[in-house]
Amino acid sequence: MTAAIIYAFASAFFLGAGVVLAQLGLRTVEPLSGAAISVPTFTLLFLLLSPLVLQGEPVVWRALPVFMAIGLFFPAALTLLTFASNRALGPVITSTIGNLAPLFSVTVAVALLQEPLHPPQLLGLVIAVAGAAIITVTRPRDLGHWRSWALLLPLCSALVRGATPPIMKLGLEIWPSPLWACLIGYVMSSLVVLTVQRIRKGSFMVQAPRAGRFWFAMTGISNGLSALSLFIAIRNGPITLVAPLAAIYPLVTVALSAMLLKHIEITARIVVGTALTVLGVALVLIG
């Protein structure tokens, strides 16, 4: 259980850092092209390291279809849905609805895996999600015109992010190797994002400034470490514990943005959101 808590916090840290690094990359590279850099970068790094990190890891072929299916959606489809949602609705609504992901995770875990959910955990989950939403939401400046059906985009994104951990846990019960699960998933996701890049631009290679490619490569490594940490966490603990802890990544994003991007002002809203998030995490751990 201790390992699950540590790796859940690690997943939140790397995901929060990835958001900040992506902001640096987005200065010169569009999001979909950035995905075609970030996801394959971590995949290539993992493949190069696989003779070392996968040494002695047994192969269980029965779980291969599960890991491959997950890779089609996480992180590939998640990235594409988030981009489409940002384009249709803007970052405010996208990020707010995206914070529903841990609620989906816990719901699927309780229904599918029969995991127990104690009242303090449920209360802590709701409070932590509310705190993260308060931190993430900013005042809308230009929402433009959008149709109600577009709300399905961030909802589907939250569903993919939320449903992935419980389904991955089912696969890990068959093949208890988070390393193989992450590698197989990322290989599939790389194929998806590179195919989209080929269809859109006519080439698998992204034409972008060197700085943009560098920051999205770093984003890919950070997001990949977040996914790997998440898989290790759910291998060692229940989803009802891991999902709320991993959902505190906005705290990391705000802190790193204030230090690196210099455009985050610590307001009363951020203080309140942080306090609620910390309180929610405490209740989850106590529960």
mmCIF file of C-alpha atoms in Angstrom:
data_model
loop_
_atom_site.group_PDB
_atom_site.id
_atom_site.type_symbol
_atom_site.label_atom_id
_atom_site.label_comp_id
_atom_site.label_asym_id
_atom_site.label_seq_id
_atom_site.Cartn_x
_atom_site.Cartn_y
_atom_site.Cartn_z
ATOM 1 C CA MET A 1 0.000 0.000 0.000
ATOM 2 C CA THR A 2 2.885 2.363 0.752
ATOM 3 C CA ALA A 3 4.278 1.758 -2.737
ATOM 4 C CA ALA A 4 0.884 2.573 -4.256
ATOM 5 C CA ILE A 5 0.770 5.914 -2.413
ATOM 6 C CA ILE A 6 4.330 6.853 -3.378
ATOM 7 C CA TYR A 7 3.858 6.004 -7.046
ATOM 8 C CA ALA A 8 0.462 7.733 -7.190
ATOM 9 C CA PHE A 9 2.089 10.939 -5.958
ATOM 10 C CA ALA A 10 4.921 10.397 -8.470
ATOM 11 C CA SER A 11 2.368 10.045 -11.258
ATOM 12 C CA ALA A 12 0.752 13.336 -10.220
ATOM 13 C CA PHE A 13 4.138 15.079 -10.139
ATOM 14 C CA PHE A 14 5.224 13.909 -13.594
ATOM 15 C CA LEU A 15 1.810 14.669 -15.119
ATOM 16 C CA GLY A 16 1.794 18.160 -13.610
ATOM 17 C CA ALA A 17 5.322 18.761 -14.885
ATOM 18 C CA GLY A 18 4.287 17.521 -18.322
ATOM 19 C CA VAL A 19 1.540 20.146 -18.506
ATOM 20 C CA VAL A 20 4.078 22.902 -17.865
ATOM 21 C CA LEU A 21 6.608 21.506 -20.342
ATOM 22 C CA ALA A 22 3.876 21.263 -22.975
ATOM 23 C CA GLN A 23 3.143 24.957 -22.514
ATOM 24 C CA LEU A 24 6.741 25.691 -23.488
ATOM 25 C CA GLY A 25 6.431 23.462 -26.542
ATOM 26 C CA LEU A 26 3.124 24.984 -27.627
ATOM 27 C CA ARG A 27 4.851 28.304 -28.208
ATOM 28 C CA THR A 28 6.133 26.989 -31.534
ATOM 29 C CA VAL A 29 4.360 23.658 -32.202
ATOM 30 C CA GLU A 30 0.645 22.913 -32.596
ATOM 31 C CA PRO A 31 -0.850 20.348 -30.168
ATOM 32 C CA LEU A 32 -1.417 17.429 -32.557
ATOM 33 C CA SER A 33 2.083 17.711 -33.976
ATOM 34 C CA GLY A 34 3.333 17.945 -30.405
ATOM 35 C CA ALA A 35 1.615 14.637 -29.653
ATOM 36 C CA ALA A 36 3.403 13.100 -32.649
ATOM 37 C CA ILE A 37 6.669 14.132 -30.981
ATOM 38 C CA SER A 38 5.974 13.443 -27.329
ATOM 39 C CA VAL A 39 4.409 9.973 -27.434
ATOM 40 C CA PRO A 40 6.939 8.395 -29.839
ATOM 41 C CA THR A 41 9.835 9.983 -27.910
ATOM 42 C CA PHE A 42 9.020 8.094 -24.733
ATOM 43 C CA THR A 43 8.285 4.959 -26.743
ATOM 44 C CA LEU A 44 11.700 5.112 -28.433
ATOM 45 C CA LEU A 45 13.450 5.762 -25.105
ATOM 46 C CA PHE A 46 11.627 2.833 -23.512
ATOM 47 C CA LEU A 47 12.513 0.540 -26.432
ATOM 48 C CA LEU A 48 16.181 1.485 -26.126
ATOM 49 C CA LEU A 49 16.146 0.779 -22.396
ATOM 50 C CA SER A 50 14.005 -2.358 -22.649
ATOM 51 C CA PRO A 51 16.930 -4.829 -22.730
ATOM 52 C CA LEU A 52 17.864 -3.517 -19.277
ATOM 53 C CA VAL A 53 14.546 -2.704 -17.613
ATOM 54 C CA LEU A 54 12.670 -5.724 -18.968
ATOM 55 C CA GLN A 55 15.386 -8.227 -18.203
ATOM 56 C CA GLY A 56 13.863 -11.120 -16.294
ATOM 57 C CA GLU A 57 10.288 -9.887 -16.866
ATOM 58 C CA PRO A 58 8.205 -12.890 -18.007
ATOM 59 C CA VAL A 59 5.806 -12.604 -20.937
ATOM 60 C CA VAL A 60 2.142 -13.580 -20.512
ATOM 61 C CA TRP A 61 0.596 -13.527 -23.966
ATOM 62 C CA ARG A 62 -3.010 -13.738 -22.708
ATOM 63 C CA ALA A 63 -2.833 -10.136 -21.465
ATOM 64 C CA LEU A 64 -1.333 -8.741 -24.678
ATOM 65 C CA PRO A 65 -4.721 -7.862 -26.281
ATOM 66 C CA VAL A 66 -5.722 -5.954 -23.123
ATOM 67 C CA PHE A 67 -2.565 -3.824 -23.110
ATOM 68 C CA MET A 68 -2.810 -3.260 -26.879
ATOM 69 C CA ALA A 69 -6.439 -2.150 -26.618
ATOM 70 C CA ILE A 70 -5.609 0.260 -23.814
ATOM 71 C CA GLY A 71 -2.788 1.699 -25.920
ATOM 72 C CA LEU A 72 -5.239 2.681 -28.647
ATOM 73 C CA PHE A 73 -6.937 5.031 -26.196
ATOM 74 C CA PHE A 74 -4.322 5.938 -23.574
ATOM 75 C CA PRO A 75 -2.560 8.227 -24.150
ATOM 76 C CA ALA A 76 -3.261 8.508 -27.925
ATOM 77 C CA ALA A 77 -7.039 8.994 -28.077
ATOM 78 C CA LEU A 78 -6.899 10.967 -24.818
ATOM 79 C CA THR A 79 -4.487 13.447 -26.412
ATOM 80 C CA LEU A 80 -6.598 13.787 -29.567
ATOM 81 C CA LEU A 81 -9.836 14.253 -27.614
ATOM 82 C CA THR A 82 -8.264 16.881 -25.386
ATOM 83 C CA PHE A 83 -7.030 18.813 -28.409
ATOM 84 C CA ALA A 84 -10.431 18.677 -30.096
ATOM 85 C CA SER A 85 -12.093 19.791 -26.881
ATOM 86 C CA ASN A 86 -9.687 22.705 -26.452
ATOM 87 C CA ARG A 87 -10.390 23.793 -30.011
ATOM 88 C CA ALA A 88 -14.182 23.511 -29.674
ATOM 89 C CA LEU A 89 -14.728 24.682 -26.092
ATOM 90 C CA GLY A 90 -11.535 26.293 -24.866
ATOM 91 C CA PRO A 91 -9.241 25.245 -22.008
ATOM 92 C CA VAL A 92 -11.580 26.368 -19.215
ATOM 93 C CA ILE A 93 -14.446 23.957 -19.867
ATOM 94 C CA THR A 94 -12.039 21.248 -21.033
ATOM 95 C CA SER A 95 -9.998 21.300 -17.825
ATOM 96 C CA THR A 96 -13.046 21.598 -15.566
ATOM 97 C CA ILE A 97 -14.841 18.583 -17.027
ATOM 98 C CA GLY A 98 -11.527 16.738 -17.245
ATOM 99 C CA ASN A 99 -11.326 16.800 -13.456
ATOM 100 C CA LEU A 100 -14.195 14.290 -13.402
ATOM 101 C CA ALA A 101 -11.729 11.540 -14.384
ATOM 102 C CA PRO A 102 -11.070 10.226 -10.839
ATOM 103 C CA LEU A 103 -14.819 9.982 -10.250
ATOM 104 C CA PHE A 104 -15.063 7.734 -13.316
ATOM 105 C CA SER A 105 -12.065 5.724 -12.089
ATOM 106 C CA VAL A 106 -13.589 5.056 -8.691
ATOM 107 C CA THR A 107 -17.035 4.297 -10.132
ATOM 108 C CA VAL A 108 -15.637 1.745 -12.596
ATOM 109 C CA ALA A 109 -13.384 0.232 -9.909
ATOM 110 C CA VAL A 110 -16.266 -0.240 -7.480
ATOM 111 C CA ALA A 111 -18.565 -1.681 -10.165
ATOM 112 C CA LEU A 112 -16.042 -3.757 -12.116
ATOM 113 C CA LEU A 113 -13.442 -4.744 -9.532
ATOM 114 C CA GLN A 114 -15.726 -4.775 -6.487
ATOM 115 C CA GLU A 115 -13.323 -2.506 -4.617
ATOM 116 C CA PRO A 116 -14.667 -1.181 -1.306
ATOM 117 C CA LEU A 117 -15.237 2.561 -0.983
ATOM 118 C CA HIS A 118 -15.441 3.868 2.573
ATOM 119 C CA PRO A 119 -17.325 7.104 3.369
ATOM 120 C CA PRO A 120 -14.160 9.096 4.264
ATOM 121 C CA GLN A 121 -12.629 8.071 0.930
ATOM 122 C CA LEU A 122 -15.710 9.149 -0.999
ATOM 123 C CA LEU A 123 -15.816 12.490 0.819
ATOM 124 C CA GLY A 124 -12.085 12.974 0.291
ATOM 125 C CA LEU A 125 -12.415 12.162 -3.410
ATOM 126 C CA VAL A 126 -15.164 14.744 -3.915
ATOM 127 C CA ILE A 127 -13.255 17.401 -1.969
ATOM 128 C CA ALA A 128 -9.979 16.713 -3.801
ATOM 129 C CA VAL A 129 -11.689 16.880 -7.195
ATOM 130 C CA ALA A 130 -13.407 20.130 -6.199
ATOM 131 C CA GLY A 131 -10.094 21.586 -5.061
ATOM 132 C CA ALA A 132 -8.383 20.595 -8.306
ATOM 133 C CA ALA A 133 -11.252 22.136 -10.289
ATOM 134 C CA ILE A 134 -10.977 25.404 -8.376
ATOM 135 C CA ILE A 135 -7.241 25.545 -9.068
ATOM 136 C CA THR A 136 -7.623 24.698 -12.741
ATOM 137 C CA VAL A 137 -10.546 26.933 -13.654
ATOM 138 C CA THR A 138 -9.760 30.458 -14.748
ATOM 139 C CA ARG A 139 -12.126 33.182 -15.815
ATOM 140 C CA PRO A 140 -13.237 32.555 -19.426
ATOM 141 C CA ARG A 141 -12.137 35.340 -21.770
ATOM 142 C CA ASP A 142 -13.143 34.057 -25.174
ATOM 143 C CA LEU A 143 -15.359 31.018 -25.299
ATOM 144 C CA GLY A 144 -16.631 31.851 -28.750
ATOM 145 C CA HIS A 145 -19.639 29.987 -30.111
ATOM 146 C CA TRP A 146 -19.964 26.302 -29.426
ATOM 147 C CA ARG A 147 -22.670 23.663 -29.570
ATOM 148 C CA SER A 148 -23.821 21.554 -26.661
ATOM 149 C CA TRP A 149 -22.750 18.308 -28.373
ATOM 150 C CA ALA A 150 -19.145 19.483 -28.052
ATOM 151 C CA LEU A 151 -19.379 18.786 -24.322
ATOM 152 C CA LEU A 152 -19.094 15.118 -25.281
ATOM 153 C CA LEU A 153 -15.441 15.731 -26.173
ATOM 154 C CA PRO A 154 -14.141 16.558 -22.664
ATOM 155 C CA LEU A 155 -16.554 14.025 -21.170
ATOM 156 C CA CYS A 156 -15.107 11.293 -23.382
ATOM 157 C CA SER A 157 -11.617 12.487 -22.490
ATOM 158 C CA ALA A 158 -12.394 12.255 -18.764
ATOM 159 C CA LEU A 159 -13.978 8.850 -19.307
ATOM 160 C CA VAL A 160 -10.883 7.533 -21.108
ATOM 161 C CA ARG A 161 -8.557 8.865 -18.404
ATOM 162 C CA GLY A 162 -10.842 7.537 -15.685
ATOM 163 C CA ALA A 163 -11.622 4.110 -17.131
ATOM 164 C CA THR A 164 -8.017 3.297 -18.043
ATOM 165 C CA PRO A 165 -6.729 2.484 -14.508
ATOM 166 C CA PRO A 166 -9.446 -0.091 -13.626
ATOM 167 C CA ILE A 167 -9.158 -1.810 -17.017
ATOM 168 C CA MET A 168 -5.374 -1.764 -16.751
ATOM 169 C CA LYS A 169 -5.675 -3.369 -13.322
ATOM 170 C CA LEU A 170 -7.599 -6.247 -14.900
ATOM 171 C CA GLY A 171 -4.756 -6.732 -17.366
ATOM 172 C CA LEU A 172 -2.153 -6.530 -14.606
ATOM 173 C CA GLU A 173 -3.925 -9.291 -12.701
ATOM 174 C CA ILE A 174 -3.186 -11.537 -15.707
ATOM 175 C CA TRP A 175 0.266 -10.151 -16.528
ATOM 176 C CA PRO A 176 1.614 -8.359 -13.432
ATOM 177 C CA SER A 177 4.197 -6.249 -15.247
ATOM 178 C CA PRO A 178 3.605 -2.473 -15.335
ATOM 179 C CA LEU A 179 6.761 -2.145 -17.456
ATOM 180 C CA TRP A 180 5.417 -4.359 -20.249
ATOM 181 C CA ALA A 181 1.974 -2.762 -19.931
ATOM 182 C CA CYS A 182 3.429 0.718 -20.395
ATOM 183 C CA LEU A 183 5.682 -0.257 -23.287
ATOM 184 C CA ILE A 184 2.962 -2.096 -25.219
ATOM 185 C CA GLY A 185 0.475 0.698 -24.629
ATOM 186 C CA TYR A 186 2.909 3.364 -25.784
ATOM 187 C CA VAL A 187 3.865 1.439 -28.917
ATOM 188 C CA MET A 188 0.193 1.312 -29.891
ATOM 189 C CA SER A 189 -0.335 4.976 -29.032
ATOM 190 C CA SER A 190 2.699 5.945 -31.109
ATOM 191 C CA LEU A 191 1.204 4.168 -34.103
ATOM 192 C CA VAL A 192 -2.049 6.090 -33.617
ATOM 193 C CA VAL A 193 -0.554 9.586 -33.280
ATOM 194 C CA LEU A 194 1.930 9.025 -36.122
ATOM 195 C CA THR A 195 -0.883 7.814 -38.379
ATOM 196 C CA VAL A 196 -2.880 10.948 -37.586
ATOM 197 C CA GLN A 197 0.207 13.062 -38.302
ATOM 198 C CA ARG A 198 0.708 11.281 -41.635
ATOM 199 C CA ILE A 199 -2.916 11.857 -42.653
ATOM 200 C CA ARG A 200 -2.855 15.511 -41.627
ATOM 201 C CA LYS A 201 0.552 16.586 -42.872
ATOM 202 C CA GLY A 202 1.537 13.921 -45.396
ATOM 203 C CA SER A 203 4.592 12.912 -43.380
ATOM 204 C CA PHE A 204 5.347 11.044 -40.180
ATOM 205 C CA MET A 205 8.051 13.574 -39.307
ATOM 206 C CA VAL A 206 7.046 16.801 -37.575
ATOM 207 C CA GLN A 207 8.460 19.965 -39.087
ATOM 208 C CA ALA A 208 9.002 22.300 -36.143
ATOM 209 C CA PRO A 209 11.668 24.492 -34.560
ATOM 210 C CA ARG A 210 14.332 22.675 -32.578
ATOM 211 C CA ALA A 211 13.194 24.257 -29.310
ATOM 212 C CA GLY A 212 9.612 23.094 -29.842
ATOM 213 C CA ARG A 213 10.716 19.539 -30.605
ATOM 214 C CA PHE A 214 12.903 19.537 -27.501
ATOM 215 C CA TRP A 215 10.152 20.682 -25.136
ATOM 216 C CA PHE A 216 7.638 18.204 -26.519
ATOM 217 C CA ALA A 217 10.219 15.432 -26.227
ATOM 218 C CA MET A 218 10.630 16.366 -22.556
ATOM 219 C CA THR A 219 6.841 16.463 -22.247
ATOM 220 C CA GLY A 220 6.640 12.944 -23.639
ATOM 221 C CA ILE A 221 9.212 11.633 -21.174
ATOM 222 C CA SER A 222 7.454 13.299 -18.248
ATOM 223 C CA ASN A 223 4.018 12.028 -19.311
ATOM 224 C CA GLY A 224 5.442 8.566 -19.940
ATOM 225 C CA LEU A 225 6.945 8.425 -16.457
ATOM 226 C CA SER A 226 3.566 9.551 -15.117
ATOM 227 C CA ALA A 227 1.796 6.689 -16.914
ATOM 228 C CA LEU A 228 4.388 4.168 -15.762
ATOM 229 C CA SER A 229 4.129 5.383 -12.160
ATOM 230 C CA LEU A 230 0.342 5.171 -12.373
ATOM 231 C CA PHE A 231 0.474 1.576 -13.623
ATOM 232 C CA ILE A 232 2.874 0.607 -10.817
ATOM 233 C CA ALA A 233 0.599 2.311 -8.289
ATOM 234 C CA ILE A 234 -2.530 0.455 -9.413
ATOM 235 C CA ARG A 235 -0.535 -2.773 -9.433
ATOM 236 C CA ASN A 236 0.177 -2.266 -5.722
ATOM 237 C CA GLY A 237 -3.020 -0.689 -4.424
ATOM 238 C CA PRO A 238 -6.744 -0.139 -5.009
ATOM 239 C CA ILE A 239 -8.045 2.329 -7.584
ATOM 240 C CA THR A 240 -10.126 4.008 -4.880
ATOM 241 C CA LEU A 241 -6.844 5.052 -3.262
ATOM 242 C CA VAL A 242 -4.667 5.701 -6.301
ATOM 243 C CA ALA A 243 -7.057 7.713 -8.500
ATOM 244 C CA PRO A 244 -7.715 10.571 -6.029
ATOM 245 C CA LEU A 245 -4.001 10.897 -5.208
ATOM 246 C CA ALA A 246 -2.975 10.981 -8.866
ATOM 247 C CA ALA A 247 -5.628 13.644 -9.534
ATOM 248 C CA ILE A 248 -3.782 16.319 -7.529
ATOM 249 C CA TYR A 249 -1.463 17.106 -10.445
ATOM 250 C CA PRO A 250 -2.887 20.677 -10.808
ATOM 251 C CA LEU A 251 -1.002 21.524 -7.590
ATOM 252 C CA VAL A 252 2.258 20.600 -9.320
ATOM 253 C CA THR A 253 1.276 22.479 -12.475
ATOM 254 C CA VAL A 254 0.530 25.676 -10.561
ATOM 255 C CA ALA A 255 3.722 25.461 -8.489
ATOM 256 C CA LEU A 256 5.988 24.801 -11.482
ATOM 257 C CA SER A 257 4.198 27.411 -13.604
ATOM 258 C CA ALA A 258 4.810 30.012 -10.897
ATOM 259 C CA MET A 259 8.523 29.112 -10.852
ATOM 260 C CA LEU A 260 9.217 28.523 -14.553
ATOM 261 C CA LEU A 261 6.619 30.401 -16.575
ATOM 262 C CA LYS A 262 6.322 33.393 -14.256
ATOM 263 C CA HIS A 263 2.680 34.028 -15.140
ATOM 264 C CA ILE A 264 0.873 32.454 -12.219
ATOM 265 C CA GLU A 265 -0.285 34.768 -9.460
ATOM 266 C CA ILE A 266 -1.030 33.085 -6.134
ATOM 267 C CA THR A 267 -4.605 34.232 -5.556
ATOM 268 C CA ALA A 268 -7.200 33.412 -2.924
ATOM 269 C CA ARG A 269 -8.775 30.969 -5.389
ATOM 270 C CA ILE A 270 -5.545 28.993 -5.677
ATOM 271 C CA VAL A 271 -5.048 28.991 -1.913
ATOM 272 C CA VAL A 272 -8.590 27.710 -1.318
ATOM 273 C CA GLY A 273 -8.257 25.088 -4.050
ATOM 274 C CA THR A 274 -4.949 23.909 -2.633
ATOM 275 C CA ALA A 275 -6.366 23.656 0.889
ATOM 276 C CA LEU A 276 -9.340 21.638 -0.341
ATOM 277 C CA THR A 277 -7.113 19.332 -2.367
ATOM 278 C CA VAL A 278 -4.826 18.665 0.604
ATOM 279 C CA LEU A 279 -7.836 18.048 2.850
ATOM 280 C CA GLY A 280 -9.317 15.649 0.302
ATOM 281 C CA VAL A 281 -6.057 13.723 0.020
ATOM 282 C CA ALA A 282 -5.835 13.471 3.796
ATOM 283 C CA LEU A 283 -9.348 12.018 3.974
ATOM 284 C CA VAL A 284 -8.550 9.500 1.237
ATOM 285 C CA LEU A 285 -5.445 8.353 3.104
ATOM 286 C CA ILE A 286 -7.300 8.142 6.418
ATOM 287 C CA GLY A 287 -10.162 6.227 4.789
#
